[in-house]
């Protein structure tokens, strides 16, 4: 989870790509990014150039001859969920796509929790969505990574830390571990120069050390500093 614009979708896609490169069949479902844009971000993260505005090293013919077969063999499935698409429908689409390619799905990245949570009089029913995702994870023997935006008392103040008190309802109860991505000063920074690139990934619940990261927005990826 993170404050808005901290880079949680980028980090989640990096996790999905890393696991797929380790031959772990992975589905990345996004309610915030189209399937086409996801493909462009994967190329940027993997090959360090922006397919929308740059020519790949060696030219397009060389790139197509080497990178396209590699990407086709990488067990990373992308699904841009439309408005009204349920989490169950998204997983079903991913399972079918994986089966057609001869993969057994092992990791499902859901970006984000809010997209699949129904509205109620009290707001989005995130607790019900988390319970459903947990149930599907068990039924299909999947590891599931879920992203979520959070808001503190003053989201524009980087000195206000995100804590367990800011978690969406149900996230702590139905998660083995909750992490927060801190990128102080990130609010509204995309496309601006200079931008805050230093980030920390730390736990809110569960065990694990804090990890220092550096954002390379032009490559749609986080790297170790």
Short mmCIF file of C-alpha atoms in Angstrom, two decimals:
data_model
loop_
_atom_site.label_atom_id
_atom_site.label_comp_id
_atom_site.label_asym_id
_atom_site.label_seq_id
_atom_site.Cartn_x
_atom_site.Cartn_y
_atom_site.Cartn_z
CA UNK A 1 0.00 0.00 0.00
CA UNK A 2 1.07 3.61 -0.36
CA UNK A 3 -0.05 7.20 -0.54
CA UNK A 4 -1.22 8.32 -4.01
CA UNK A 5 1.50 8.55 -6.72
CA UNK A 6 4.18 6.85 -4.60
CA UNK A 7 4.63 4.15 -7.25
CA UNK A 8 2.79 1.11 -5.87
CA UNK A 9 1.57 -0.02 -9.33
CA UNK A 10 5.10 0.27 -10.72
CA UNK A 11 6.52 -1.71 -7.80
CA UNK A 12 3.81 -4.36 -8.12
CA UNK A 13 4.51 -4.75 -11.84
CA UNK A 14 8.24 -5.06 -11.08
CA UNK A 15 7.44 -7.88 -8.63
CA UNK A 16 5.26 -9.60 -11.22
CA UNK A 17 7.94 -9.32 -13.93
CA UNK A 18 10.70 -10.55 -11.59
CA UNK A 19 8.73 -13.65 -10.65
CA UNK A 20 7.80 -14.37 -14.26
CA UNK A 21 11.49 -14.18 -15.20
CA UNK A 22 12.08 -16.84 -12.54
CA UNK A 23 9.59 -19.04 -14.46
CA UNK A 24 6.79 -18.51 -11.94
CA UNK A 25 3.56 -18.09 -13.91
CA UNK A 26 2.14 -14.72 -12.87
CA UNK A 27 -1.06 -12.81 -13.60
CA UNK A 28 -1.04 -9.01 -13.27
CA UNK A 29 -4.58 -7.68 -13.04
CA UNK A 30 -5.00 -3.92 -13.10
CA UNK A 31 -8.08 -1.78 -12.79
CA UNK A 32 -5.96 1.33 -13.27
CA UNK A 33 -3.78 0.53 -16.31
CA UNK A 34 -4.90 -0.84 -19.69
CA UNK A 35 -3.43 -4.07 -21.03
CA UNK A 36 -1.62 -2.12 -23.77
CA UNK A 37 -0.08 0.32 -21.28
CA UNK A 38 0.92 -2.62 -19.08
CA UNK A 39 2.78 -4.13 -22.03
CA UNK A 40 4.64 -0.87 -22.60
CA UNK A 41 5.58 -0.69 -18.92
CA UNK A 42 6.86 -4.27 -18.97
CA UNK A 43 9.12 -3.47 -21.93
CA UNK A 44 10.39 -0.30 -20.23
CA UNK A 45 11.13 -2.15 -16.98
CA UNK A 46 12.78 -5.12 -18.69
CA UNK A 47 14.75 -3.40 -21.46
CA UNK A 48 15.24 0.13 -20.04
CA UNK A 49 13.73 2.17 -22.85
CA UNK A 50 10.36 3.82 -23.40
CA UNK A 51 8.68 2.08 -26.32
CA UNK A 52 6.39 5.10 -26.80
CA UNK A 53 9.16 7.61 -27.53
CA UNK A 54 12.51 5.83 -27.92
CA UNK A 55 14.14 3.47 -30.38
CA UNK A 56 15.50 0.34 -28.69
CA UNK A 57 19.26 -0.25 -28.65
CA UNK A 58 20.19 -1.90 -31.93
CA UNK A 59 16.98 -0.82 -33.66
CA UNK A 60 13.51 -2.26 -33.95
CA UNK A 61 14.36 -5.26 -36.11
CA UNK A 62 17.01 -6.49 -33.68
CA UNK A 63 14.68 -5.87 -30.76
CA UNK A 64 11.84 -7.81 -32.34
CA UNK A 65 14.12 -10.70 -33.22
CA UNK A 66 15.45 -11.08 -29.67
CA UNK A 67 13.05 -9.52 -27.19
CA UNK A 68 9.70 -10.59 -28.63
CA UNK A 69 10.46 -14.34 -28.38
CA UNK A 70 11.77 -13.80 -24.85
CA UNK A 71 8.63 -11.94 -23.78
CA UNK A 72 6.40 -14.54 -25.41
CA UNK A 73 8.18 -17.27 -23.42
CA UNK A 74 7.97 -15.36 -20.14
CA UNK A 75 4.96 -16.59 -18.12
CA UNK A 76 3.61 -13.11 -17.38
CA UNK A 77 -0.06 -12.61 -18.15
CA UNK A 78 -1.66 -9.16 -18.18
CA UNK A 79 -5.29 -8.28 -17.69
CA UNK A 80 -6.66 -4.75 -17.83
CA UNK A 81 -9.87 -5.06 -15.83
CA UNK A 82 -12.71 -2.85 -17.06
CA UNK A 83 -15.23 -1.10 -14.85
CA UNK A 84 -17.60 -3.68 -13.45
CA UNK A 85 -15.23 -6.61 -13.90
CA UNK A 86 -15.17 -8.71 -10.73
CA UNK A 87 -12.05 -10.10 -9.13
CA UNK A 88 -13.35 -13.61 -9.79
CA UNK A 89 -13.87 -12.85 -13.49
CA UNK A 90 -10.33 -11.44 -13.72
CA UNK A 91 -8.83 -14.54 -12.15
CA UNK A 92 -10.88 -16.80 -14.40
CA UNK A 93 -9.57 -14.96 -17.47
CA UNK A 94 -6.02 -15.34 -16.19
CA UNK A 95 -6.40 -19.04 -15.46
CA UNK A 96 -7.77 -19.67 -18.97
CA UNK A 97 -4.98 -17.63 -20.59
CA UNK A 98 -2.36 -19.51 -18.56
CA UNK A 99 -3.85 -22.88 -19.50
CA UNK A 100 -3.78 -21.97 -23.21
CA UNK A 101 -0.05 -21.27 -22.89
CA UNK A 102 0.62 -24.39 -20.83
CA UNK A 103 1.30 -22.53 -17.57
CA UNK A 104 0.03 -23.27 -14.08
CA UNK A 105 -0.69 -19.94 -12.42
CA UNK A 106 1.19 -19.46 -9.14
CA UNK A 107 1.14 -15.68 -8.44
CA UNK A 108 -1.68 -13.19 -8.85
CA UNK A 109 -1.01 -9.46 -8.52
CA UNK A 110 -4.18 -7.41 -7.98
CA UNK A 111 -3.82 -3.67 -8.63
CA UNK A 112 -5.77 -2.40 -6.85
CA UNK A 113 -8.03 -3.49 -4.00
CA UNK A 114 -10.34 -0.50 -4.45
CA UNK A 115 -11.13 -1.31 -8.08
CA UNK A 116 -12.80 -4.61 -7.14
CA UNK A 117 -14.56 -3.37 -3.97
CA UNK A 118 -18.25 -2.57 -4.22
CA UNK A 119 -19.62 0.71 -2.93
CA UNK A 120 -21.77 0.71 0.19
CA UNK A 121 -23.26 3.50 2.28
CA UNK A 122 -20.02 3.45 4.31
CA UNK A 123 -17.72 3.53 1.27
CA UNK A 124 -15.92 0.72 -0.54
CA UNK A 125 -16.38 -2.75 0.95
CA UNK A 126 -12.68 -3.64 1.03
CA UNK A 127 -13.14 -6.24 3.80
CA UNK A 128 -15.43 -8.36 1.61
CA UNK A 129 -12.99 -8.10 -1.30
CA UNK A 130 -10.03 -9.13 0.83
CA UNK A 131 -11.98 -12.12 2.16
CA UNK A 132 -12.86 -13.13 -1.41
CA UNK A 133 -9.26 -12.80 -2.59
CA UNK A 134 -8.04 -14.88 0.35
CA UNK A 135 -10.61 -17.56 -0.43
CA UNK A 136 -9.61 -17.70 -4.12
CA UNK A 137 -5.92 -17.85 -3.18
CA UNK A 138 -6.58 -20.96 -1.11
CA UNK A 139 -8.87 -22.54 -3.69
CA UNK A 140 -6.34 -22.19 -6.52
CA UNK A 141 -3.13 -22.52 -4.47
CA UNK A 142 -1.98 -19.01 -5.37
CA UNK A 143 0.22 -16.41 -3.78
CA UNK A 144 -1.64 -13.10 -4.07
CA UNK A 145 -0.18 -9.59 -3.91
CA UNK A 146 -2.76 -6.83 -3.48
CA UNK A 147 -2.08 -3.10 -3.81
CA UNK A 148 -4.09 -0.36 -2.21
CA UNK A 149 -4.02 3.41 -1.95
CA UNK A 150 -4.23 4.82 1.57
CA UNK A 151 -4.82 8.30 2.89
CA UNK A 152 -3.44 9.72 6.13
CA UNK A 153 -4.79 12.65 8.09
CA UNK A 154 -2.68 14.92 5.87
CA UNK A 155 -1.53 13.02 2.73
CA UNK A 156 0.40 16.06 1.50
CA UNK A 157 2.63 16.03 4.60
CA UNK A 158 5.50 13.52 4.16
CA UNK A 159 6.14 13.66 7.90
CA UNK A 160 2.87 11.85 8.64
CA UNK A 161 3.78 8.14 8.55
CA UNK A 162 1.42 5.52 7.18
CA UNK A 163 0.51 3.07 9.95
CA UNK A 164 -1.78 0.10 10.49
CA UNK A 165 -4.51 2.58 11.47
CA UNK A 166 -4.67 3.72 7.82
CA UNK A 167 -5.20 0.25 6.34
CA UNK A 168 -8.38 -0.40 4.34
CA UNK A 169 -10.86 -2.55 6.24
CA UNK A 170 -10.03 -6.25 6.07
CA UNK A 171 -6.50 -5.88 4.73
CA UNK A 172 -4.73 -6.79 7.97
CA UNK A 173 -7.18 -9.59 8.81
CA UNK A 174 -6.82 -11.33 5.46
CA UNK A 175 -3.10 -10.72 4.75
CA UNK A 176 -0.01 -12.59 5.87
CA UNK A 177 1.98 -9.39 5.62
CA UNK A 178 1.27 -5.74 4.84
CA UNK A 179 3.98 -3.47 3.44
CA UNK A 180 3.94 0.25 2.81
CA UNK A 181 5.91 2.06 0.10
CA UNK A 182 7.12 5.43 1.37
CA UNK A 183 8.33 8.00 -1.16
CA UNK A 184 8.27 11.32 0.73
CA UNK A 185 7.28 14.28 -1.38
CA UNK A 186 5.86 12.09 -4.13
CA UNK A 187 2.43 13.68 -4.15
CA UNK A 188 1.82 15.03 -7.65
CA UNK A 189 5.46 14.53 -8.68
CA UNK A 190 5.01 12.36 -11.81
CA UNK A 191 6.31 14.17 -14.87
CA UNK A 192 8.03 16.89 -12.85
CA UNK A 193 11.73 17.60 -12.51
CA UNK A 194 13.34 17.16 -10.10
CA UNK A 195 11.29 14.32 -8.63
CA UNK A 196 11.79 12.43 -5.34
CA UNK A 197 13.31 9.09 -6.29
CA UNK A 198 14.30 7.66 -2.91
CA UNK A 199 11.80 5.23 -1.40
CA UNK A 200 11.53 2.81 1.49
CA UNK A 201 9.52 -0.41 1.50
CA UNK A 202 8.72 -1.31 5.10
CA UNK A 203 6.38 -3.64 6.92
CA UNK A 204 3.26 -2.55 8.75
CA UNK A 205 2.21 -6.05 9.82
CA UNK A 206 4.17 -9.30 9.74
CA UNK A 207 7.93 -9.70 9.69
CA UNK A 208 10.62 -8.33 7.42
CA UNK A 209 13.27 -5.61 7.23
CA UNK A 210 12.87 -2.22 5.58
CA UNK A 211 14.31 -2.08 2.05
CA UNK A 212 15.78 1.01 0.40
CA UNK A 213 14.75 1.56 -3.23
CA UNK A 214 15.39 4.09 -5.97
CA UNK A 215 12.72 4.92 -8.53
CA UNK A 216 13.60 5.19 -12.23
CA UNK A 217 10.29 6.52 -13.57
CA UNK A 218 11.45 6.64 -17.19
CA UNK A 219 12.11 2.88 -16.95
CA UNK A 220 8.98 2.12 -14.89
CA UNK A 221 11.00 0.35 -12.25
CA UNK A 222 12.50 0.45 -8.77
CA UNK A 223 16.13 -0.59 -8.24
CA UNK A 224 18.47 -0.98 -5.29
CA UNK A 225 20.39 2.29 -4.70
#
